[in-house]
Amino acid sequence: MLVEMIFSGFGGQGVLSMGKLLAYAAMKEGKEVSWMPSYGPEMRGGTANCIVNISDEPISSPVVTAYDVVVALNLPSLRKFEPRVKKGGILIWESSTIKQPPTRDDIKTYAVPAVDMASNDLKNVKVMNMLILGALVKAMAVVKTDSLLLALKETLPPRHHNLIPLNQQAIELGMAQVK
Amino acid sequence: MGEIKFMKGNEALAEAAIRSGLQGYFGYPITPQSEVVEYLAMQEPNHNYVLIQAESEVASVNMVYGAAAAGARVMTTTSSPGFSLMQEGVSYIACAELPCVFANIVRGGPGLGTIQASQGDYFQAVKGGGHGDYHLIVLAPNSVQEMVDHCRLAFELADKYRNPVMLLSDGSIGQMMEKVVLPEPIPYKPDKPWATTGKTPDRKRNIITSLYIQSEDMEKKNQTIQAKYQEITKNEIRYEKYRVDDAEIIISAFGLTSRICKKVVDLAREEGIKMGLFRPITVWPFPTDQFAEFAAQDRVKFFLSAEMNAGQMVEDIRLSVNGKKPVYFYGRQGGIVPTPEEILNAAKGHLK
């Protein structure tokens, strides 16, 4: 099975990191993966995105135009990528900052107030992306939660390993948002 | 099985060079290639290679020239405008017949252009780029894994033929991350009796030069390297075929675009269109005979070359097909990566 995804939002929100973490976790499960970032004159506050493909077979095109999963963390990204969700696909959006919700009714949409929850419940807005990632793996079991935790352990530099429990909490809180 | 890692194309290339016994790297940062320099700089304390961030691309290519003449396993990497700057040195190295590896992580041009991926340097890579009659062996990787595999292959071919070898990659492959299997490191023991390592009493001086002021000598030099190019053409053509056995449309692409075209073929087949992909892996030497064979088959209706440029490899396909079948082109420029759907539509537009 091939799952085609895009993670999009403002630079600095952690969209590239969450895509990388998910791809790494899938690789650890023996899947084929590709992670292609938008790169260039991006900056904090500008838009950024990455396309992630996870597959049981070798991946042909790393460039994709219609997605099984779209993660949108800001309004411009939601506007741009909502039309590109495949019919029946999944759209996860950050609902504490985006005030104009998606409009399509032929896809599954999940509103996650990740910014509010990360700052209020976890006292650290930086783990907002992990909340979203938790919601994603609950909405579509692309990888096991354990693989995400393993990926955190193996990709975070040891000096940041004290943050793993907080990230784990964020993932679990995100998962709880998807019923 | 080697070590499995999740790496960017640029990092994987750098790691592959280290594991292939790299002895010298001379380069200058330029987006989208800079991770190669960064990675090698970071790893330098753990290994025995020399790394110099030169003051310019002109300097780095001449450092490569010097180190290669001394018999070292050397590499430089850059992106399009940087490779243009290197051309004088590349031509000298080709004439002096020195083994070394160049990687061009191509970005959009002409001019300073854009930092997004492109394939606009195909002509420069396969037709010379610098002055005079010379060729580089040019490999066109299409994945992070091939950045690794082609890197080792490039060093081996360079030594085998005493010829510079180039990886014609692009910004997307350089920047994207994929699963990659890294090969075991090999120690490098150069067997280069021609190298300028210091004269010993038991042999004559070794001279490395690209200056042959007498016409007769220069012609002889040309004949030598042309004979070598024929030998390379005979032995080193590499390509990949995908679903071509009953194909009526042969779509062709190199590098990243060939990945996209694999998907184009699958989409076409789903619609009952008999399409296959022929992908040159060496773009010099070019798989001319293979294209001619397709052209000679009755069932093949036409060729379509998909490229991230204004139409470059398509010219080599036309030379190979030699008017026997139509050869069409579809391309995007300026850093735009074409989608499978738009290439498929272009192909369908030529179906009668």
Coordinates of C-alpha atoms in Angstrom, one line a residue:
Chain A
M1 CA 0.0 0.0 0.0
L2 CA 1.2 3.5 -0.8
V3 CA 0.2 6.5 1.4
E4 CA 0.9 9.9 0.0
M5 CA 0.9 12.8 2.5
I6 CA 1.8 16.4 2.8
F7 CA 2.6 18.4 5.9
S8 CA 2.2 22.1 5.5
G9 CA 2.2 25.2 7.6
F10 CA 4.4 28.1 8.7
G11 CA 8.2 27.7 8.9
G12 CA 9.0 27.1 12.6
Q13 CA 5.8 25.1 13.4
G14 CA 7.7 21.9 12.9
V15 CA 6.1 20.6 9.7
L16 CA 9.4 19.4 8.2
S17 CA 10.3 17.7 11.5
M18 CA 7.0 15.9 11.9
G19 CA 7.2 14.6 8.4
K20 CA 10.8 13.4 8.9
L21 CA 9.9 11.7 12.2
L22 CA 6.9 9.8 10.6
A23 CA 9.1 8.7 7.6
Y24 CA 11.8 7.6 9.9
A25 CA 9.3 5.6 12.0
A26 CA 7.9 3.9 8.9
M27 CA 11.4 3.1 7.7
K28 CA 12.0 1.4 11.0
E29 CA 9.0 -0.8 10.3
G30 CA 10.6 -1.9 7.1
K31 CA 8.6 0.4 4.8
E32 CA 9.9 2.3 1.8
V33 CA 9.8 6.1 2.4
S34 CA 10.5 9.4 0.8
W35 CA 10.6 12.8 2.3
M36 CA 10.7 15.8 0.0
P37 CA 10.9 19.3 1.5
S38 CA 10.0 22.5 -0.1
Y39 CA 13.3 24.3 0.2
G40 CA 14.6 27.6 -0.9
P41 CA 14.0 31.1 0.4
E42 CA 11.8 29.8 3.2
M43 CA 12.1 31.4 6.6
R44 CA 10.4 31.4 10.0
G45 CA 6.9 32.7 9.5
G46 CA 6.9 31.8 5.7
T47 CA 5.2 28.7 4.4
A48 CA 6.9 25.4 4.4
N49 CA 5.9 21.9 3.5
C50 CA 7.1 18.4 2.9
I51 CA 5.7 15.5 0.9
V52 CA 6.0 12.1 2.6
N53 CA 5.4 8.8 0.9
I54 CA 5.2 5.6 2.8
S55 CA 4.9 2.3 0.8
D56 CA 5.3 -1.4 0.9
E57 CA 6.8 -1.2 -2.6
P58 CA 9.7 1.0 -3.9
I59 CA 8.4 4.5 -4.4
S60 CA 8.2 5.7 -8.0
S61 CA 7.5 9.4 -8.0
P62 CA 8.4 11.3 -4.8
V63 CA 6.4 14.2 -6.2
V64 CA 2.7 14.0 -5.7
T65 CA -0.2 16.2 -6.5
A66 CA -3.2 14.4 -4.8
Y67 CA -2.9 13.3 -1.2
D68 CA -4.3 10.6 1.0
V69 CA -3.4 12.7 4.0
V70 CA -3.0 16.5 4.2
V71 CA -1.9 18.2 7.4
A72 CA -2.5 22.0 7.4
L73 CA -1.2 24.1 10.2
N74 CA -2.1 27.5 8.8
L75 CA -4.8 29.0 6.6
P76 CA -2.8 29.5 3.4
S77 CA -1.8 25.8 3.5
L78 CA -5.4 24.7 4.2
R79 CA -6.7 26.8 1.3
K80 CA -3.9 25.4 -1.0
F81 CA -4.1 21.7 -0.1
E82 CA -7.7 21.1 0.9
P83 CA -8.7 20.7 -2.8
R84 CA -5.8 18.2 -3.3
V85 CA -7.1 15.7 -0.7
K86 CA -8.1 12.5 -2.6
K87 CA -11.8 11.7 -2.3
G88 CA -12.3 9.8 1.1
G89 CA -8.9 11.0 2.2
I90 CA -7.9 12.7 5.5
L91 CA -7.4 16.4 6.3
I92 CA -6.0 17.3 9.7
W93 CA -6.0 21.0 10.6
E94 CA -5.0 23.2 13.5
S95 CA -8.2 24.6 14.7
S96 CA -7.1 27.1 17.4
T97 CA -5.4 29.3 14.9
I98 CA -7.3 28.6 11.7
K99 CA -10.7 30.3 12.0
Q100 CA -12.1 29.3 8.6
P101 CA -12.7 25.6 8.6
P102 CA -12.5 23.3 5.6
T103 CA -15.6 23.0 3.4
R104 CA -15.4 19.7 1.6
D105 CA -17.8 16.9 2.7
D106 CA -16.3 14.1 0.6
I107 CA -13.2 13.8 2.9
K108 CA -12.6 13.1 6.5
T109 CA -11.6 16.2 8.4
Y110 CA -10.2 16.4 11.9
A111 CA -10.0 19.7 13.8
V112 CA -7.2 19.6 16.4
P113 CA -6.7 22.7 18.6
A114 CA -3.1 21.7 19.0
V115 CA -1.7 25.1 19.7
D116 CA -4.1 25.8 22.6
M117 CA -3.7 22.3 24.0
A118 CA 0.1 22.3 23.8
S119 CA 0.4 25.7 25.5
N120 CA -2.4 25.1 28.1
D121 CA -2.2 21.4 28.9
L122 CA 1.5 20.8 28.2
K123 CA 2.8 24.2 28.9
N124 CA 5.0 24.0 25.8
V125 CA 3.7 25.2 22.4
K126 CA 6.6 23.7 20.6
V127 CA 5.2 20.2 20.9
M128 CA 2.1 21.3 19.0
N129 CA 3.4 19.3 15.9
M130 CA 3.6 16.1 18.0
L131 CA -0.1 16.5 19.0
I132 CA -1.0 16.7 15.3
L133 CA 1.2 13.7 14.5
G134 CA -0.6 11.8 17.3
A135 CA -4.0 12.7 15.7
L136 CA -2.7 11.5 12.4
V137 CA -1.6 8.1 13.4
K138 CA -4.9 7.6 15.2
A139 CA -6.9 8.7 12.1
M140 CA -4.8 6.5 9.9
A141 CA -2.5 3.8 11.3
V142 CA 0.4 4.5 9.0
V143 CA 2.9 3.6 11.8
K144 CA 2.7 2.2 15.3
T145 CA 3.0 4.6 18.2
D146 CA 6.0 2.7 19.5
S147 CA 7.7 3.3 16.2
L148 CA 7.2 7.1 16.6
L149 CA 8.7 6.9 20.1
L150 CA 11.7 4.9 18.8
A151 CA 12.1 7.4 16.0
L152 CA 12.2 10.3 18.6
K153 CA 14.8 8.4 20.5
E154 CA 17.0 7.8 17.5
T155 CA 16.7 11.1 15.8
L156 CA 16.8 13.5 18.7
P157 CA 20.3 14.4 19.8
P158 CA 21.0 12.9 23.3
R159 CA 21.0 16.4 24.9
H160 CA 17.3 16.7 24.1
H161 CA 16.3 13.2 25.3
N162 CA 14.8 14.8 28.5
L163 CA 12.1 16.1 26.2
I164 CA 11.0 12.6 25.0
P165 CA 8.4 12.1 27.8
L166 CA 6.8 15.5 26.9
N167 CA 6.7 14.6 23.2
Q168 CA 5.2 11.3 24.1
Q169 CA 2.5 13.0 26.2
A170 CA 1.8 15.3 23.2
I171 CA 1.4 12.3 20.8
E172 CA -1.0 10.6 23.3
L173 CA -3.0 13.8 23.8
G174 CA -3.3 14.2 20.0
M175 CA -4.4 10.6 19.6
A176 CA -7.2 11.2 22.2
Q177 CA -8.5 14.0 20.0
V178 CA -9.5 11.6 17.2
K179 CA -12.5 9.4 18.1
Chain B
M1 CA 23.6 -6.1 4.0
G2 CA 25.1 -2.7 4.7
E3 CA 24.0 -0.1 7.2
I4 CA 20.5 1.3 6.7
K5 CA 20.0 5.0 7.2
F6 CA 17.5 7.8 6.5
M7 CA 19.5 10.5 4.7
K8 CA 19.3 13.4 2.3
G9 CA 20.8 12.8 -1.1
N10 CA 23.6 15.3 -0.5
E11 CA 24.5 13.7 2.9
A12 CA 24.4 10.2 1.3
L13 CA 26.7 11.3 -1.5
A14 CA 29.2 12.7 1.1
E15 CA 29.0 9.5 3.2
A16 CA 29.4 7.3 0.1
A17 CA 32.5 9.3 -0.9
I18 CA 34.0 8.8 2.5
R19 CA 33.3 5.1 2.4
S20 CA 34.8 4.9 -1.1
G21 CA 38.2 6.0 0.3
L22 CA 37.9 9.8 -0.4
Q23 CA 41.3 11.4 0.1
G24 CA 40.6 15.0 -0.9
Y25 CA 37.5 17.2 -1.2
F26 CA 37.7 20.8 -2.4
G27 CA 34.5 22.7 -2.7
Y28 CA 32.5 25.8 -2.2
P29 CA 29.0 25.9 -0.7
I30 CA 26.1 26.7 -3.0
T31 CA 22.4 25.8 -2.6
P32 CA 21.1 23.2 -3.1
Q33 CA 24.4 21.4 -2.7
S34 CA 25.8 22.8 0.5
E35 CA 25.0 19.8 2.7
V36 CA 27.8 17.9 0.9
V37 CA 30.4 20.4 2.1
E38 CA 28.8 20.6 5.6
Y39 CA 28.7 16.8 6.1
L40 CA 32.2 16.3 5.0
A41 CA 33.4 19.2 7.2
M42 CA 31.6 17.6 10.1
Q43 CA 33.0 14.2 9.5
E44 CA 36.6 15.4 8.7
P45 CA 38.0 14.9 12.3
N46 CA 37.0 11.1 12.1
H47 CA 38.7 10.4 8.8
N48 CA 41.9 10.9 6.9
Y49 CA 40.8 13.0 4.0
V50 CA 41.8 16.6 3.3
L51 CA 38.9 19.1 3.1
I52 CA 39.3 22.6 2.0
Q53 CA 36.5 25.1 1.5
A54 CA 38.1 27.0 -1.3
E55 CA 37.6 30.7 -2.0
S56 CA 35.7 29.9 -5.2
E57 CA 34.7 27.2 -7.6
V58 CA 37.6 28.2 -9.8
A59 CA 39.9 27.5 -6.9
S60 CA 38.3 24.2 -6.0
V61 CA 38.4 22.7 -9.4
N62 CA 42.1 23.5 -9.7
M63 CA 42.8 22.0 -6.3
V64 CA 41.1 18.9 -7.6
Y65 CA 43.4 19.0 -10.6
G66 CA 46.4 19.2 -8.4
A67 CA 45.4 16.5 -6.0
A68 CA 44.3 14.2 -8.8
A69 CA 47.6 14.6 -10.6
A70 CA 49.3 13.5 -7.3
G71 CA 47.2 10.4 -7.5
A72 CA 44.7 11.1 -4.7
R73 CA 41.0 10.0 -4.8
V74 CA 39.3 13.4 -5.1
M75 CA 35.9 14.9 -5.5
T76 CA 34.2 18.3 -5.7
T77 CA 30.5 19.1 -5.8
T78 CA 28.6 22.2 -6.7
S79 CA 25.5 23.4 -8.3
S80 CA 24.9 24.9 -11.8
P81 CA 26.5 28.4 -11.7
G82 CA 29.3 26.9 -9.7
F83 CA 29.9 24.2 -12.3
S84 CA 30.0 26.9 -15.0
L85 CA 32.8 28.5 -13.2
M86 CA 34.7 25.3 -13.1
Q87 CA 34.7 24.6 -16.8
E88 CA 38.2 25.7 -17.6
G89 CA 39.6 23.3 -15.0
V90 CA 37.3 20.5 -16.1
S91 CA 38.6 20.8 -19.7
Y92 CA 42.2 20.8 -18.4
I93 CA 41.6 17.7 -16.2
A94 CA 39.9 15.9 -19.1
C95 CA 43.0 16.6 -21.3
A96 CA 45.4 15.7 -18.6
E97 CA 43.4 12.4 -18.2
L98 CA 43.0 12.6 -14.5
P99 CA 40.5 10.5 -12.5
C100 CA 38.2 12.5 -10.2
V101 CA 34.6 12.9 -9.5
F102 CA 32.3 15.9 -10.0
A103 CA 28.7 16.2 -8.8
N104 CA 26.4 18.8 -10.1
I105 CA 23.3 19.2 -7.9
V106 CA 21.6 21.0 -10.7
R107 CA 19.4 24.1 -10.0
G108 CA 17.3 26.2 -12.4
G109 CA 19.1 28.5 -14.9
P110 CA 20.2 30.2 -16.9
G111 CA 22.1 32.8 -15.0
L112 CA 22.0 32.9 -11.3
G113 CA 18.6 31.3 -11.8
T114 CA 16.8 29.7 -9.0
I115 CA 17.7 27.3 -6.2
Q116 CA 15.0 24.9 -7.1
A117 CA 15.7 21.6 -9.0
S118 CA 16.2 21.5 -12.7
Q119 CA 17.8 19.4 -15.4
G120 CA 18.9 22.4 -17.5
D121 CA 22.6 21.4 -17.4
Y122 CA 22.3 18.3 -19.5
F123 CA 24.0 19.8 -22.6
Q124 CA 26.8 21.2 -20.4
A125 CA 27.3 17.8 -18.8
V126 CA 27.2 15.6 -21.9
K127 CA 28.4 17.8 -24.7
G128 CA 31.5 19.2 -23.0
G129 CA 30.8 22.4 -21.2
G130 CA 34.4 23.6 -21.4
H131 CA 36.4 24.0 -24.5
G132 CA 37.8 21.4 -26.8
D133 CA 36.8 17.8 -27.7
Y134 CA 36.3 16.0 -24.5
H135 CA 33.8 14.0 -22.5
L136 CA 33.1 13.2 -19.0
I137 CA 31.5 9.9 -18.1
V138 CA 28.1 11.2 -16.8
L139 CA 25.9 9.2 -14.5
A140 CA 22.3 10.4 -13.7
P141 CA 21.1 9.0 -10.3
N142 CA 17.4 9.1 -9.6
S143 CA 17.3 8.3 -5.9
V144 CA 19.2 8.8 -2.7
Q145 CA 20.3 5.2 -3.0
E146 CA 21.8 5.8 -6.4
M147 CA 23.6 8.9 -5.1
V148 CA 25.5 6.4 -3.0
D149 CA 25.8 3.6 -5.6
H150 CA 26.8 6.0 -8.4
C151 CA 29.4 7.7 -6.2
R152 CA 31.4 4.5 -5.7
L153 CA 30.9 3.6 -9.3
A154 CA 32.1 7.0 -10.4
F155 CA 35.4 6.7 -8.5
E156 CA 35.9 3.2 -10.0
L157 CA 35.2 4.3 -13.6
A158 CA 37.4 7.4 -13.1
D159 CA 40.4 5.3 -12.1
K160 CA 39.7 2.6 -14.7
Y161 CA 39.7 5.1 -17.6
R162 CA 41.7 7.9 -16.1
N163 CA 38.8 10.2 -16.9
P164 CA 36.7 12.6 -14.8
V165 CA 33.3 11.2 -14.0
M166 CA 30.3 13.4 -13.2
L167 CA 27.1 12.8 -11.2
L168 CA 24.4 14.8 -12.9
S169 CA 21.9 15.0 -10.0
D170 CA 19.5 17.8 -9.1
G171 CA 18.2 19.8 -6.2
S172 CA 15.3 17.5 -5.4
I173 CA 17.5 14.4 -5.1
G174 CA 20.0 16.4 -3.1
Q175 CA 17.4 17.7 -0.7
M176 CA 15.1 14.8 -0.3
M177 CA 15.5 12.0 2.3
E178 CA 15.1 8.3 1.6
K179 CA 16.0 5.0 3.0
V180 CA 19.5 4.2 1.9
V181 CA 21.8 1.1 2.3
L182 CA 25.4 2.2 2.8
P183 CA 28.2 0.1 1.5
E184 CA 31.1 -1.2 3.6
P185 CA 34.0 1.3 3.7
I186 CA 36.9 0.4 1.5
P187 CA 40.5 1.5 2.0
Y188 CA 41.8 3.1 -1.1
K189 CA 45.1 1.9 -2.4
P190 CA 45.8 3.8 -5.6
D191 CA 47.6 2.0 -8.4
K192 CA 48.7 5.1 -10.3
P193 CA 52.3 4.7 -11.6
W194 CA 51.7 7.9 -13.7
A195 CA 51.0 10.1 -10.7
T196 CA 53.3 13.0 -9.8
T197 CA 54.4 11.6 -6.4
G198 CA 58.1 12.5 -6.6
K199 CA 60.7 11.1 -9.0
T200 CA 62.6 8.1 -7.8
P201 CA 65.9 7.0 -9.4
D202 CA 64.4 3.9 -11.0
R203 CA 62.0 5.7 -13.4
K204 CA 61.6 8.7 -15.6
R205 CA 59.8 11.8 -14.5
N206 CA 56.0 11.8 -14.6
I207 CA 54.6 14.8 -16.3
I208 CA 50.9 15.8 -16.1
T209 CA 50.0 18.5 -18.6
S210 CA 47.2 19.7 -20.8
L211 CA 49.5 21.8 -23.0
Y212 CA 50.8 20.3 -26.3
I213 CA 52.0 23.2 -28.2
Q214 CA 53.0 21.3 -31.4
S215 CA 49.9 20.5 -33.5
E216 CA 51.1 17.0 -34.2
D217 CA 51.4 16.3 -30.5
M218 CA 48.0 17.8 -29.8
E219 CA 46.4 15.8 -32.5
K220 CA 47.9 12.6 -31.1
K221 CA 46.6 13.5 -27.7
N222 CA 43.2 14.0 -29.2
Q223 CA 43.3 10.6 -30.9
T224 CA 44.3 9.0 -27.7
I225 CA 41.4 10.4 -25.7
Q226 CA 38.9 9.8 -28.6
A227 CA 40.0 6.1 -28.7
K228 CA 39.4 6.0 -24.9
Y229 CA 35.9 7.5 -25.4
Q230 CA 35.1 4.7 -27.9
E231 CA 36.2 2.1 -25.4
I232 CA 34.0 3.7 -22.7
T233 CA 31.1 3.8 -25.1
K234 CA 31.6 0.1 -25.9
N235 CA 31.8 -0.9 -22.2
E236 CA 29.9 1.5 -19.9
I237 CA 26.5 2.3 -21.3
R238 CA 23.9 1.7 -18.5
Y239 CA 20.1 2.0 -18.7
E240 CA 16.9 0.8 -17.1
K241 CA 13.8 -0.5 -18.8
Y242 CA 10.3 -0.5 -17.3
R243 CA 7.3 -2.2 -18.9
V244 CA 8.7 -1.7 -22.4
D245 CA 8.2 -5.3 -23.8
D246 CA 4.9 -4.6 -25.5
A247 CA 5.1 -0.8 -25.3
E248 CA 3.8 1.3 -28.2
I249 CA 4.9 4.6 -26.6
I250 CA 8.4 4.8 -25.3
I251 CA 8.7 7.6 -22.7
S252 CA 12.2 8.5 -21.7
A253 CA 13.7 10.5 -18.9
F254 CA 16.8 10.7 -16.8
G255 CA 17.4 11.4 -13.1
L256 CA 14.4 12.5 -10.9
T257 CA 12.1 12.8 -13.9
S258 CA 12.5 9.0 -14.6
R259 CA 11.0 8.3 -11.2
I260 CA 8.0 10.5 -12.1
C261 CA 7.7 8.8 -15.5
K262 CA 7.5 5.3 -13.8
K263 CA 4.3 6.6 -12.3
V264 CA 3.2 8.0 -15.7
V265 CA 3.7 4.5 -17.1
D266 CA 1.6 2.9 -14.4
L267 CA -1.2 5.5 -14.8
A268 CA -1.1 5.0 -18.6
R269 CA -1.3 1.2 -18.2
E270 CA -4.3 1.6 -15.9
E271 CA -6.1 3.4 -18.8
G272 CA -5.0 0.6 -21.2
I273 CA -2.3 2.7 -22.9
K274 CA 0.7 0.5 -23.7
M275 CA 3.5 2.7 -22.5
G276 CA 7.0 1.9 -21.3
L277 CA 9.9 3.8 -19.8
F278 CA 13.4 3.7 -21.1
R279 CA 15.8 5.5 -18.7
P280 CA 19.4 6.3 -19.6
I281 CA 21.5 5.9 -16.5
T282 CA 24.7 6.9 -18.3
V283 CA 23.7 10.0 -20.2
W284 CA 27.3 10.0 -21.6
P285 CA 27.9 7.5 -23.1
F286 CA 24.4 7.6 -24.4
P287 CA 22.4 4.4 -25.1
T288 CA 22.0 5.3 -28.8
D289 CA 21.7 1.7 -30.0
Q290 CA 18.9 0.9 -27.6
F291 CA 16.8 3.8 -28.8
A292 CA 17.5 2.8 -32.4
E293 CA 16.3 -0.8 -31.6
F294 CA 13.0 0.6 -30.3
A295 CA 12.6 2.8 -33.3
A296 CA 13.1 -0.3 -35.6
Q297 CA 10.2 -2.1 -33.9
D298 CA 6.8 -1.7 -35.8
R299 CA 4.7 -1.5 -32.7
V300 CA 6.5 1.5 -31.3
K301 CA 4.5 4.6 -32.4
F302 CA 6.5 7.4 -30.9
F303 CA 8.9 8.5 -28.2
L304 CA 8.4 11.2 -25.6
S305 CA 11.2 12.7 -23.6
A306 CA 10.2 14.3 -20.3
E307 CA 12.8 16.7 -18.8
M308 CA 13.1 19.6 -16.4
N309 CA 14.5 21.8 -19.1
A310 CA 13.5 23.2 -22.5
G311 CA 14.4 20.1 -24.4
Q312 CA 17.9 18.8 -24.2
M313 CA 18.2 15.0 -24.0
V314 CA 15.4 14.9 -26.6
E315 CA 18.1 15.9 -29.2
D316 CA 20.2 12.8 -28.4
I317 CA 17.1 10.7 -28.7
R318 CA 16.3 12.2 -32.1
L319 CA 19.9 11.5 -33.2
S320 CA 19.5 7.9 -32.1
V321 CA 16.0 7.4 -33.6
N322 CA 17.3 9.1 -36.8
G323 CA 13.9 10.1 -38.2
K324 CA 12.4 6.6 -38.1
K325 CA 9.7 7.6 -35.5
P326 CA 8.4 10.9 -34.1
V327 CA 10.2 12.0 -31.0
Y328 CA 8.2 14.5 -28.8
F329 CA 9.1 16.5 -25.8
Y330 CA 7.5 17.7 -22.6
G331 CA 9.3 19.8 -20.1
R332 CA 9.0 22.3 -17.3
Q333 CA 11.7 24.9 -16.5
G334 CA 12.8 27.3 -13.8
G335 CA 12.7 24.8 -10.9
I336 CA 9.2 23.4 -11.5
V337 CA 9.0 19.6 -11.2
P338 CA 6.4 18.2 -13.6
T339 CA 3.6 16.0 -12.2
P340 CA 2.9 12.5 -13.5
E341 CA -0.5 13.7 -14.7
E342 CA 0.8 16.5 -16.9
I343 CA 3.3 14.2 -18.5
L344 CA 0.6 11.6 -19.2
N345 CA -1.6 14.3 -20.7
A346 CA 1.2 15.4 -23.0
A347 CA 1.7 11.8 -24.1
K348 CA -2.0 11.3 -24.7
G349 CA -2.0 14.5 -26.8
H350 CA 0.2 12.7 -29.4
L351 CA -2.0 9.6 -29.6
K352 CA -4.0 9.6 -32.8

